[in-house]
PDB file of C-alpha atoms and ligand atoms in Angstrom:
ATOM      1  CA  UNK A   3      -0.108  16.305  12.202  1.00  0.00           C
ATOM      2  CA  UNK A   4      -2.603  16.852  15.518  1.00  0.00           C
ATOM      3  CA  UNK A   5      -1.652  16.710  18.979  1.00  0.00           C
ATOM      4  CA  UNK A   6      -3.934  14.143  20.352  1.00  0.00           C
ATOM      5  CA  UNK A   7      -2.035  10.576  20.001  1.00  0.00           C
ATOM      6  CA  UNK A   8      -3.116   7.355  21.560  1.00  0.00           C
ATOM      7  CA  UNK A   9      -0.547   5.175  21.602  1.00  0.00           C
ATOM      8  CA  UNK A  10      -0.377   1.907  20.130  1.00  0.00           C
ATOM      9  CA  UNK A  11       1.273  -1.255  21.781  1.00  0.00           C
ATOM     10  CA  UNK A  12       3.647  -1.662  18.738  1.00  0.00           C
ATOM     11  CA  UNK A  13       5.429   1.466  19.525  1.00  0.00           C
ATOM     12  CA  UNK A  14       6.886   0.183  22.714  1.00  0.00           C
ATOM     13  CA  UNK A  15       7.789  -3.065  20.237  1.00  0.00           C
ATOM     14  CA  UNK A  16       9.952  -0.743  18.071  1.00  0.00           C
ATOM     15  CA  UNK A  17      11.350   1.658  20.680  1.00  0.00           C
ATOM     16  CA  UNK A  18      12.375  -1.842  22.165  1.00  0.00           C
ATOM     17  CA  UNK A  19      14.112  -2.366  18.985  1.00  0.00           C
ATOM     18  CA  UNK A  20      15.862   0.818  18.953  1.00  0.00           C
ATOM     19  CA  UNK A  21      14.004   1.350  15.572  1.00  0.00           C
ATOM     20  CA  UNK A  22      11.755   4.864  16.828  1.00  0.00           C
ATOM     21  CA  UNK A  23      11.986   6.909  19.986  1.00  0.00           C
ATOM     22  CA  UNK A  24       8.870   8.542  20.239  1.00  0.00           C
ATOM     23  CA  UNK A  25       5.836   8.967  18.190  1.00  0.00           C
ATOM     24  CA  UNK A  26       5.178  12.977  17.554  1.00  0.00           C
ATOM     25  CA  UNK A  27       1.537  13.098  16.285  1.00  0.00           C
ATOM     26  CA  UNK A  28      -1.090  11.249  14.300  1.00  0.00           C
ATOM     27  CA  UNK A  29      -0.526  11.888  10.041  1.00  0.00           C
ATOM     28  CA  UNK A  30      -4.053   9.867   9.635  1.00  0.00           C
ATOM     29  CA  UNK A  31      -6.502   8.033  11.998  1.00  0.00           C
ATOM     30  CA  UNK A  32      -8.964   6.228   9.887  1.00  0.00           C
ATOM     31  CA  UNK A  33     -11.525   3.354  10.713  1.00  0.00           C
ATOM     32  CA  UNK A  34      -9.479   0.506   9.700  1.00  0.00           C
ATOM     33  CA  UNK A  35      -5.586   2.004  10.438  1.00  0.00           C
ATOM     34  CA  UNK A  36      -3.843   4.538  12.058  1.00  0.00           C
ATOM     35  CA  UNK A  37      -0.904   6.186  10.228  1.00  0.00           C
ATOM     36  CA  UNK A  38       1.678   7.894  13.002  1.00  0.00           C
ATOM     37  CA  UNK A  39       4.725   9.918  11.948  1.00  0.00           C
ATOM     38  CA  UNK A  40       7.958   9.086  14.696  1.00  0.00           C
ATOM     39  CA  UNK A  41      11.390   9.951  15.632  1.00  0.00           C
ATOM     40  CA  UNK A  42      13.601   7.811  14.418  1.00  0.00           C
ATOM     41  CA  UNK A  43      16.403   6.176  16.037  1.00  0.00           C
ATOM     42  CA  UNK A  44      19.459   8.252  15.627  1.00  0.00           C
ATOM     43  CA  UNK A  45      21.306   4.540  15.259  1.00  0.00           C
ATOM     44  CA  UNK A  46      18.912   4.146  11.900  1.00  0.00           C
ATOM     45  CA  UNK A  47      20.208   7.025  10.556  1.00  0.00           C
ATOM     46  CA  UNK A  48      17.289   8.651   9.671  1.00  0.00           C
ATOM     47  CA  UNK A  49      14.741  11.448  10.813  1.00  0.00           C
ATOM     48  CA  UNK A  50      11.510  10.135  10.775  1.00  0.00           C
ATOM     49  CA  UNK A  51       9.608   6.709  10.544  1.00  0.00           C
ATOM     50  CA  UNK A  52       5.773   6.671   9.483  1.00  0.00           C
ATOM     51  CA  UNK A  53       4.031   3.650  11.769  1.00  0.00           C
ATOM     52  CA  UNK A  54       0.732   1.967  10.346  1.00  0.00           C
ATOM     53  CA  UNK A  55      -0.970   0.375  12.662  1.00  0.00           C
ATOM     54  CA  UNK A  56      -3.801  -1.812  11.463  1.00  0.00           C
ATOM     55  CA  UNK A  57      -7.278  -2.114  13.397  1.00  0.00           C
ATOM     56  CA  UNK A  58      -8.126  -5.153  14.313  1.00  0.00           C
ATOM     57  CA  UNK A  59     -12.171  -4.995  12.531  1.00  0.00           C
ATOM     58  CA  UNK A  60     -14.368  -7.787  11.460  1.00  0.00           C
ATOM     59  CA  UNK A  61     -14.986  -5.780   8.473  1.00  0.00           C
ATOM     60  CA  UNK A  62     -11.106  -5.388   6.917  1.00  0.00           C
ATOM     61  CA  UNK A  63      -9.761  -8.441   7.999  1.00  0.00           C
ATOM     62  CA  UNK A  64     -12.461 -10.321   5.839  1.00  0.00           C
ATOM     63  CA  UNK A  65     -13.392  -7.451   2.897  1.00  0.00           C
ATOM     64  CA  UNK A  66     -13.538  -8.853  -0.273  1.00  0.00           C
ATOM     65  CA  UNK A  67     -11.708 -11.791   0.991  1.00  0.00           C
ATOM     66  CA  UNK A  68     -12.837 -14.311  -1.628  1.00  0.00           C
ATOM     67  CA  UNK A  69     -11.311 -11.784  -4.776  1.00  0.00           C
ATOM     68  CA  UNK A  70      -8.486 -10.558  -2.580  1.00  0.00           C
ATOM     69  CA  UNK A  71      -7.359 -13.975  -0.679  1.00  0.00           C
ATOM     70  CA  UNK A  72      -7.983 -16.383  -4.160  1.00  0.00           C
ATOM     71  CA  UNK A  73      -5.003 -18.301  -4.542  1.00  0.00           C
ATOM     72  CA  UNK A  74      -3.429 -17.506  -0.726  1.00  0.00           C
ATOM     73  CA  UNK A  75      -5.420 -19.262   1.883  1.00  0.00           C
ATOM     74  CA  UNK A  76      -4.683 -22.822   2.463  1.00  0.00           C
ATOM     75  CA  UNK A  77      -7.257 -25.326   4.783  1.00  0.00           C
ATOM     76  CA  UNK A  78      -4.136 -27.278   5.926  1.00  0.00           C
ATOM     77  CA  UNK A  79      -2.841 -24.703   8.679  1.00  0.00           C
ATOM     78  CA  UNK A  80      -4.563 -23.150  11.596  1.00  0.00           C
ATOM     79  CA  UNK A  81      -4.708 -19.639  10.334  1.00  0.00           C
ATOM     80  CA  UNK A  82      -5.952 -20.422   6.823  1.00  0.00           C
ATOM     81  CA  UNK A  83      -8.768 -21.943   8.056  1.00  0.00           C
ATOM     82  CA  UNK A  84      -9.509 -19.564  11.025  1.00  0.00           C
ATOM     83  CA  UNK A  85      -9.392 -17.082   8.475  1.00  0.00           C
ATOM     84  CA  UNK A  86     -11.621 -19.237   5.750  1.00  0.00           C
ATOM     85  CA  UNK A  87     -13.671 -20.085   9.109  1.00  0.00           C
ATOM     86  CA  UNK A  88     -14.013 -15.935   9.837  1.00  0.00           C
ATOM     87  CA  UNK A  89     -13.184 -16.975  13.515  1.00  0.00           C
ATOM     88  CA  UNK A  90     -12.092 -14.221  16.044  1.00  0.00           C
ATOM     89  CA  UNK A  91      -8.459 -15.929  16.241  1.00  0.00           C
ATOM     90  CA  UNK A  92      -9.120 -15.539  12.200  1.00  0.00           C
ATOM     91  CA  UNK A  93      -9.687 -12.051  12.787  1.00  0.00           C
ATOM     92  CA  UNK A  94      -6.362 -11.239  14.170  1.00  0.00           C
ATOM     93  CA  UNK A  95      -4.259 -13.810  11.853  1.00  0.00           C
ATOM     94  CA  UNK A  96      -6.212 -12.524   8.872  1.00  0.00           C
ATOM     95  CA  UNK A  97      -4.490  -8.859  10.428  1.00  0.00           C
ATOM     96  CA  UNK A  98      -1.165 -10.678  10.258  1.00  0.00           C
ATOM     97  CA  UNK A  99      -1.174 -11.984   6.703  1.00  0.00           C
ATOM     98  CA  UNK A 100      -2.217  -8.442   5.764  1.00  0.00           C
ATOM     99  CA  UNK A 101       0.502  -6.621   7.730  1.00  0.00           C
ATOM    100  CA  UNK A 102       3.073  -9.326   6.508  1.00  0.00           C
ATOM    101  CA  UNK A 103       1.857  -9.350   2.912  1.00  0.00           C
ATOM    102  CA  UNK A 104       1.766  -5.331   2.665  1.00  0.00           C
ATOM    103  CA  UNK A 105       5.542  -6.002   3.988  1.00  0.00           C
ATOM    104  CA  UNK A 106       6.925  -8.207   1.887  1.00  0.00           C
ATOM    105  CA  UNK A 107       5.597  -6.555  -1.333  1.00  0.00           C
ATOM    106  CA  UNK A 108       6.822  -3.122   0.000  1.00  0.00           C
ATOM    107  CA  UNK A 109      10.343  -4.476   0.172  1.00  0.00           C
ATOM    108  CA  UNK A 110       9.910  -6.179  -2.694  1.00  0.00           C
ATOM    109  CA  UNK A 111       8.903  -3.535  -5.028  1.00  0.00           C
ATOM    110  CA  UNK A 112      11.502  -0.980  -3.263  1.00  0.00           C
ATOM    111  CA  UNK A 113      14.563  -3.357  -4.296  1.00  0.00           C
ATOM    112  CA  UNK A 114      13.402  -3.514  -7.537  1.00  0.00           C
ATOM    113  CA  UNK A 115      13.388   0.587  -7.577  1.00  0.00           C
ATOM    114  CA  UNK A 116       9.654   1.362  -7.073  1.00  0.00           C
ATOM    115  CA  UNK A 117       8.583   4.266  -6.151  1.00  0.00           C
ATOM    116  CA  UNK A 118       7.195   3.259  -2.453  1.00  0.00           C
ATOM    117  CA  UNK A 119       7.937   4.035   0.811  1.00  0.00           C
ATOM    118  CA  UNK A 120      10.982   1.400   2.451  1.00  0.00           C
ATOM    119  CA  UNK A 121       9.684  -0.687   4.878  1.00  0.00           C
ATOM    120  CA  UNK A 122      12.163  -1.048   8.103  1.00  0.00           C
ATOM    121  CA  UNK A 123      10.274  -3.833  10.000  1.00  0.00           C
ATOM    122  CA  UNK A 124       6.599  -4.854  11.164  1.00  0.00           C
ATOM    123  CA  UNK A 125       4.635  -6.910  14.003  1.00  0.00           C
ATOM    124  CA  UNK A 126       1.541  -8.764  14.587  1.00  0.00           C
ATOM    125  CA  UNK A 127      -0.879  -5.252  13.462  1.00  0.00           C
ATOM    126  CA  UNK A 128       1.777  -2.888  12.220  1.00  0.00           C
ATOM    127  CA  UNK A 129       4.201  -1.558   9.642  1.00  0.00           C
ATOM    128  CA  UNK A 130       7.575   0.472  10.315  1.00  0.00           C
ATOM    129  CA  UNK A 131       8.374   2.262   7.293  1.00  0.00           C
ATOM    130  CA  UNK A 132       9.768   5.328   5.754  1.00  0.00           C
ATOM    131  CA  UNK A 133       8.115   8.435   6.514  1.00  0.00           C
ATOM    132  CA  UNK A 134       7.201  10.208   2.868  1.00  0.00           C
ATOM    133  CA  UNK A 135       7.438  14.176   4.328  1.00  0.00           C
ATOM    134  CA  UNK A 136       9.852  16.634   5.534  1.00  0.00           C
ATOM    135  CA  UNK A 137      10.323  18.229   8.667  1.00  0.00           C
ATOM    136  CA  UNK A 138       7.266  20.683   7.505  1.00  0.00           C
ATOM    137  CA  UNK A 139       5.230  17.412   7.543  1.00  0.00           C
ATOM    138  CA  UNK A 140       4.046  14.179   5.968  1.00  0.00           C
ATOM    139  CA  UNK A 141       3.387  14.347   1.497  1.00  0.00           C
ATOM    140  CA  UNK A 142      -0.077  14.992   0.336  1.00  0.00           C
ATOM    141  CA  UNK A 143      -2.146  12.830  -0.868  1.00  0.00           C
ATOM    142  CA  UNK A 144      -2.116  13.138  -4.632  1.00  0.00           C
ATOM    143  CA  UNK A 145      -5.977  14.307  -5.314  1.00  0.00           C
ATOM    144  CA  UNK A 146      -5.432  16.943  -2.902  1.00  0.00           C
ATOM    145  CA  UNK A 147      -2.288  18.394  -5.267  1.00  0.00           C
ATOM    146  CA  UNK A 148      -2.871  20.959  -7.681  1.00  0.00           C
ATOM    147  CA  UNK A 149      -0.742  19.925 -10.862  1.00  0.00           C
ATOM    148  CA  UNK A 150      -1.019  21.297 -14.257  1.00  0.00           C
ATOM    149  CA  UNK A 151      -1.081  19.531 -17.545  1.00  0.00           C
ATOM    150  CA  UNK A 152       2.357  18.952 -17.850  1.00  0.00           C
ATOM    151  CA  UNK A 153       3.254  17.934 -13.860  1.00  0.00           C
ATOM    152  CA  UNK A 154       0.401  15.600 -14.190  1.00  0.00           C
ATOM    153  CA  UNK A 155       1.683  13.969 -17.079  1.00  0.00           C
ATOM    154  CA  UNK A 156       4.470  13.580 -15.497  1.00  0.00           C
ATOM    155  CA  UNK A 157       3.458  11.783 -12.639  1.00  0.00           C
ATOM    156  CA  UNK A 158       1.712   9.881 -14.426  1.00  0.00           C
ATOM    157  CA  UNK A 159       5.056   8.620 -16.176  1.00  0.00           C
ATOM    158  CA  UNK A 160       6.580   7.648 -12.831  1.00  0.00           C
ATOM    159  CA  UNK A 161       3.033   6.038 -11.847  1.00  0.00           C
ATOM    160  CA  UNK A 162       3.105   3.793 -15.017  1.00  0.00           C
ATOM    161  CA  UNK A 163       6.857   3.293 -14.369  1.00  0.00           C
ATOM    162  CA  UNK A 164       5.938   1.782 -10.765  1.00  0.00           C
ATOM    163  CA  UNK A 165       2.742  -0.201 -11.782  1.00  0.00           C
ATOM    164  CA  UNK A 166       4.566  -2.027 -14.761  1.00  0.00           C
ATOM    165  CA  UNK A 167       7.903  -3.020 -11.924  1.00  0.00           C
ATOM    166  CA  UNK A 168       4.835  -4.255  -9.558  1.00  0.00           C
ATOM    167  CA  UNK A 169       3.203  -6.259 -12.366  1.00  0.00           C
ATOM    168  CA  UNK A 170       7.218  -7.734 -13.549  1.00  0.00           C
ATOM    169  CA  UNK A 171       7.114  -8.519 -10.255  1.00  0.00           C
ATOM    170  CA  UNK A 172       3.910 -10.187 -10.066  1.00  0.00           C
ATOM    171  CA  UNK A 173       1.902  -7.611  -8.434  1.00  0.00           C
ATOM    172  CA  UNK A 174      -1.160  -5.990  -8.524  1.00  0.00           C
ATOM    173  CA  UNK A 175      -1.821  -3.173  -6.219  1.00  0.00           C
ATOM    174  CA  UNK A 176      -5.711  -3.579  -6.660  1.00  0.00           C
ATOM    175  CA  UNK A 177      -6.631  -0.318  -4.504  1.00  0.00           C
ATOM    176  CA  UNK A 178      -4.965   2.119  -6.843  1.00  0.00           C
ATOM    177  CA  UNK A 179      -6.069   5.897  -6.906  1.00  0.00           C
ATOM    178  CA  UNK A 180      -5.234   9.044  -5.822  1.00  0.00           C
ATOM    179  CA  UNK A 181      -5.464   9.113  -2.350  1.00  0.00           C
ATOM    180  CA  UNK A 182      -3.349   6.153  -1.911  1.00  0.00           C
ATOM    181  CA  UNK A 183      -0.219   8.106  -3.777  1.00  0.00           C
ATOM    182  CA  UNK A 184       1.962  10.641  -1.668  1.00  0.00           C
ATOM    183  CA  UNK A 185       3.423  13.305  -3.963  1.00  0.00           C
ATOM    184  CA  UNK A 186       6.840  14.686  -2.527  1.00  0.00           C
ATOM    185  CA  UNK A 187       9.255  17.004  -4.164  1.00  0.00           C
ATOM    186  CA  UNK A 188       6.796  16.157  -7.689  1.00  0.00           C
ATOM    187  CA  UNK A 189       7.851  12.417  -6.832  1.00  0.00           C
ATOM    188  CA  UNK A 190       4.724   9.957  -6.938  1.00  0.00           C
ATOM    189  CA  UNK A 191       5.000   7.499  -4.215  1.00  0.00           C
ATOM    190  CA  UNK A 192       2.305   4.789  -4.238  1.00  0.00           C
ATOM    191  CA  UNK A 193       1.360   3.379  -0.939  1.00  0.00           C
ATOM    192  CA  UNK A 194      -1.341   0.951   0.745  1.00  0.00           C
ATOM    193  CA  UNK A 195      -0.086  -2.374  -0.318  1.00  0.00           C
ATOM    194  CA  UNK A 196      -1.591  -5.193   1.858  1.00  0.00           C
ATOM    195  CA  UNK A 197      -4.395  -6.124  -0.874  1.00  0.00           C
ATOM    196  CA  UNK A 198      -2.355  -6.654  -3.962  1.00  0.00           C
ATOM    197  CA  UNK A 199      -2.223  -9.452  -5.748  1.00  0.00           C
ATOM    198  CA  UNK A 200      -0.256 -11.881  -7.364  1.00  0.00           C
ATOM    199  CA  UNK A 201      -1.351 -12.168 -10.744  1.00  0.00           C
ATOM    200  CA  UNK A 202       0.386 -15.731 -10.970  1.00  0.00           C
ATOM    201  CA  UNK A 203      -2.340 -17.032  -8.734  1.00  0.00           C
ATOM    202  CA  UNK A 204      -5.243 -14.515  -8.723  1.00  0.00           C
ATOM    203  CA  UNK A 205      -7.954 -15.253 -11.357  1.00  0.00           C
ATOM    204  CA  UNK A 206      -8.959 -11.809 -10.873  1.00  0.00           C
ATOM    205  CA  UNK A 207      -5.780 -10.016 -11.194  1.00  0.00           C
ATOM    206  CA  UNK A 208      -6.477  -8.900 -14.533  1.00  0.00           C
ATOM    207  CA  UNK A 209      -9.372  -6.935 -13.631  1.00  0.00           C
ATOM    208  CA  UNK A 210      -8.248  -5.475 -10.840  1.00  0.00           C
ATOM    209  CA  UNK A 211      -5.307  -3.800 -12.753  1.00  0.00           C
ATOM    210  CA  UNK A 212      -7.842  -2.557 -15.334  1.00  0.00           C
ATOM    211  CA  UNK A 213      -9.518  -0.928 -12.153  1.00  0.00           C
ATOM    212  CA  UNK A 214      -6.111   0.431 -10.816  1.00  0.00           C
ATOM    213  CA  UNK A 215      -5.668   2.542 -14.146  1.00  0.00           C
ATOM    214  CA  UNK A 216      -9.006   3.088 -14.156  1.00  0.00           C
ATOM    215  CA  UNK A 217      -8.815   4.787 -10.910  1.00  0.00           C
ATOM    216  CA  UNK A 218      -5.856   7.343 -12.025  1.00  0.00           C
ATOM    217  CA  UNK A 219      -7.220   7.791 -15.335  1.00  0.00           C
ATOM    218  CA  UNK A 220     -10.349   9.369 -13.896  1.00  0.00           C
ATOM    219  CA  UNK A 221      -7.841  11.716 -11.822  1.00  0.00           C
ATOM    220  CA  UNK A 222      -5.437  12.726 -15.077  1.00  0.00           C
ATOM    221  CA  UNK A 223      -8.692  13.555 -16.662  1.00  0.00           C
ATOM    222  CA  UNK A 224      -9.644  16.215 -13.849  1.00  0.00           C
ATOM    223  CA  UNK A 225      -5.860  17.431 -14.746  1.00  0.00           C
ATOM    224  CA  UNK A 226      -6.413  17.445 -18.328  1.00  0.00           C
ATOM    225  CA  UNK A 227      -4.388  14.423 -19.525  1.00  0.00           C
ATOM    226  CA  UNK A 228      -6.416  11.467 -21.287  1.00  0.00           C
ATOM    227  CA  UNK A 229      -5.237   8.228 -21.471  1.00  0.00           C
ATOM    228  CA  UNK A 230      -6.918   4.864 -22.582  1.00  0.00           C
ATOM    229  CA  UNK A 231      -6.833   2.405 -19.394  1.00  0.00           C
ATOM    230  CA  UNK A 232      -8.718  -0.544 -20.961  1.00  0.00           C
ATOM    231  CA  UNK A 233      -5.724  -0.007 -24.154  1.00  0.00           C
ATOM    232  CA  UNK A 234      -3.302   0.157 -21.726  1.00  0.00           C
ATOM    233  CA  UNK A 235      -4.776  -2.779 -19.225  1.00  0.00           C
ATOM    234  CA  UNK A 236      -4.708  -5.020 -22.149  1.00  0.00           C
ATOM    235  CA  UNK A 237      -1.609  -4.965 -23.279  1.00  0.00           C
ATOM    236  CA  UNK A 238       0.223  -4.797 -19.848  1.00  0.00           C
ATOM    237  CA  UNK A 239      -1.433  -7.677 -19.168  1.00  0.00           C
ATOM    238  CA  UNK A 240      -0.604  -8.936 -22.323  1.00  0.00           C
ATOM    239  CA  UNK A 241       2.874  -7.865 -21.541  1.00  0.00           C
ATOM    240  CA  UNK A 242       2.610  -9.959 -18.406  1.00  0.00           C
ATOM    241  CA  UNK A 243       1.099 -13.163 -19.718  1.00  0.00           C
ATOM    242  CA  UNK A 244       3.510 -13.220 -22.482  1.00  0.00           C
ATOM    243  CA  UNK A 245       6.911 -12.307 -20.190  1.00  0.00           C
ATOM    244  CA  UNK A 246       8.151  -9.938 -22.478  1.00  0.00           C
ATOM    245  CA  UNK A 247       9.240  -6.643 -21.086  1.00  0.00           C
TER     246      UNK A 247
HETATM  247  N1  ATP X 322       5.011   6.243   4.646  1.00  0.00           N
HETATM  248  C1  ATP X 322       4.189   7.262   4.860  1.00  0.00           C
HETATM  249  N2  ATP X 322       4.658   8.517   5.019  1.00  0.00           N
HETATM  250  C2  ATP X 322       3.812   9.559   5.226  1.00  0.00           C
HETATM  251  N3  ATP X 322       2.466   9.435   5.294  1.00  0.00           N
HETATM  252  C3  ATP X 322       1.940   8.209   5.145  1.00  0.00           C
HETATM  253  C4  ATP X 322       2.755   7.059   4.935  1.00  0.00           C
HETATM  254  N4  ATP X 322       1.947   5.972   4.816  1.00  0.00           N
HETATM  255  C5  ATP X 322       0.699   6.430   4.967  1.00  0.00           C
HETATM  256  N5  ATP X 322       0.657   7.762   5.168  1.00  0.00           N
HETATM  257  C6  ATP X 322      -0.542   8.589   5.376  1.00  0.00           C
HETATM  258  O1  ATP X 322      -1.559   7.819   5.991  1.00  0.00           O
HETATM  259  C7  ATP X 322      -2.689   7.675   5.115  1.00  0.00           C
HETATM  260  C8  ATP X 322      -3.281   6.286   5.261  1.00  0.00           C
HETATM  261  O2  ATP X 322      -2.325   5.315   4.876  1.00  0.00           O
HETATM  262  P1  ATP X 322      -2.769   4.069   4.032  1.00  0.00           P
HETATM  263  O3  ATP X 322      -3.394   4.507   2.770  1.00  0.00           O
HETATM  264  O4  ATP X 322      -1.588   3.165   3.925  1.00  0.00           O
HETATM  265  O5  ATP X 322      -3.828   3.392   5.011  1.00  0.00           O
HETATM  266  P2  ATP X 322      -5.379   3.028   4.761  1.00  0.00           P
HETATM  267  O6  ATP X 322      -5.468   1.575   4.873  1.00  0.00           O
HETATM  268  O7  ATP X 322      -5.893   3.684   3.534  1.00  0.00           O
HETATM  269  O8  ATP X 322      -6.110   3.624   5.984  1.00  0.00           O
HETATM  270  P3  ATP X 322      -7.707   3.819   6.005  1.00  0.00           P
HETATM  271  O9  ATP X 322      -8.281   2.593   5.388  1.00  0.00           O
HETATM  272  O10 ATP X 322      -8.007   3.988   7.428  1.00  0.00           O
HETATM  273  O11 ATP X 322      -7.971   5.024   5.164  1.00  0.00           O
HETATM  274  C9  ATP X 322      -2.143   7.995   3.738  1.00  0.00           C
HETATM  275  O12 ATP X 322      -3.118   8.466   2.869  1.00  0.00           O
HETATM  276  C10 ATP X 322      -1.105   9.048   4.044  1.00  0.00           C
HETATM  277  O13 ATP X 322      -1.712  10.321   4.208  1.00  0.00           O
HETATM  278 MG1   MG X 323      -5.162   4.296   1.793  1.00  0.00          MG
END
């Protein structure tokens, strides 16, 4: 965590709502979001709350928007065709639907006993949720963890158990890897949701799950486990087609 915070107009929107107090240091300022650890509310009962706060650029709002938005924008209201029309009003309702969607499927998944972080509340550009970390400071990243063989494999078991729940679910995360899992007290926590799909009405679902497993098969290799992701693609998404679990 570094000293130097800038601080975002959503944290005066949740200290309003007696959801943080203060925001004690940047975990992560990157191009496209800002990731702040902050004191909880002592009426919320916990410690710490980790705030995302989205930018508002051209360049996420609209990535990949034709794979990532099939199935989700409609022409008949004012935002789906700002953000169809790339617009700059589209710009900051395309921010929206990406803070709301990465919402929703948190809170989702969590319910359902995923292993990702509770989501308290969000606004118009940012996420409240729970802060993965201790008092020492926020989880790792998982490609910066050393794990051998065996704690590897082992993540990779609660991994699995979290992208099959997403998929029952109808979800996709579809920007799986190793930097967007936290490992905490050797639990895997996946994070970064506001992409994923819903393999219901995403044509290219399919392939984007292949790519997810993909993604953390090339990271068990570097810790010595092997597993077959196109196998293992297939028939989850066999699984999925065929609703049996
Ligand atoms: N709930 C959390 N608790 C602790 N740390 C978190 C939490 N959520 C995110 N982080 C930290 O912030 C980083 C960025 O978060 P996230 O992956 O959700 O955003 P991002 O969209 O990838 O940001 P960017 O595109 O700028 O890299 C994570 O890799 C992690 O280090
Ligand atoms: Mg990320």
């Amino acid at each position: 965590v570094s000293n130097e915070v800038s601080v975002p107009s959503s944290v005066a929107y949740f200290c309003q709502r007696n959801l943080i107090t203060a925001v004690l240091g940047t975990i992560k300022s990157g191009k496209e979001a800002s990731v702040y650890q902050c004191a909880a509310h002592p009426s919320t009962g916990e410690t710490y709350f980790a705030l995302k706060v989205y930018r508002p650029l051209r360049e996420r709002a609209f990535r990949n928007a034709s794979m990532y938005w099939a199935g989700r924008l409609s022409r008949e209201n004012r935002a789906g065709r700002a953000i169809l029309d790339k617009s700059e009003f589209g710009i900051h309702a395309a921010i929206a639907a990406w803070v709301k969607g990465e919402f929703s499927t948190l809170r989702k998944l969590h319910a359902a006993g995923a292993s990702v972080p509770r989501v308290i509340a969000y606004s118009s550009d940012s996420l409240l949720m729970e802060f993965i970390g201790d008092a020492a400071g926020p989880a790792p990243q998982l490609r910066t963890v050393d794990l051998d063989r065996e704690q590897a494999a082992a993540c990779w078991e609660q991994i699995l158990a979290a992208i099959t729940t997403a998929l029952q679910l109808g979800c996709v995360h579809a920007d799986l890897s190793a930097y967007n899992i936290l490992y905490q007290g050797e639990r895997a926590v996946l994070i970064d949701f506001p992409q994923a799909v819903d393999p219901g009405s995403n044509e290219n679902a399919e392939a984007l799950l292949h790519r997810d497993i993909s993604a953390i098969a090339q990271w068990l290799r570097t810790r010595g486990v092997t597993i077959d992701a196109t196998t293992l693609a297939a028939e989850l998404w066999l699984r999925w087609r065929r609703c049996r679990w």
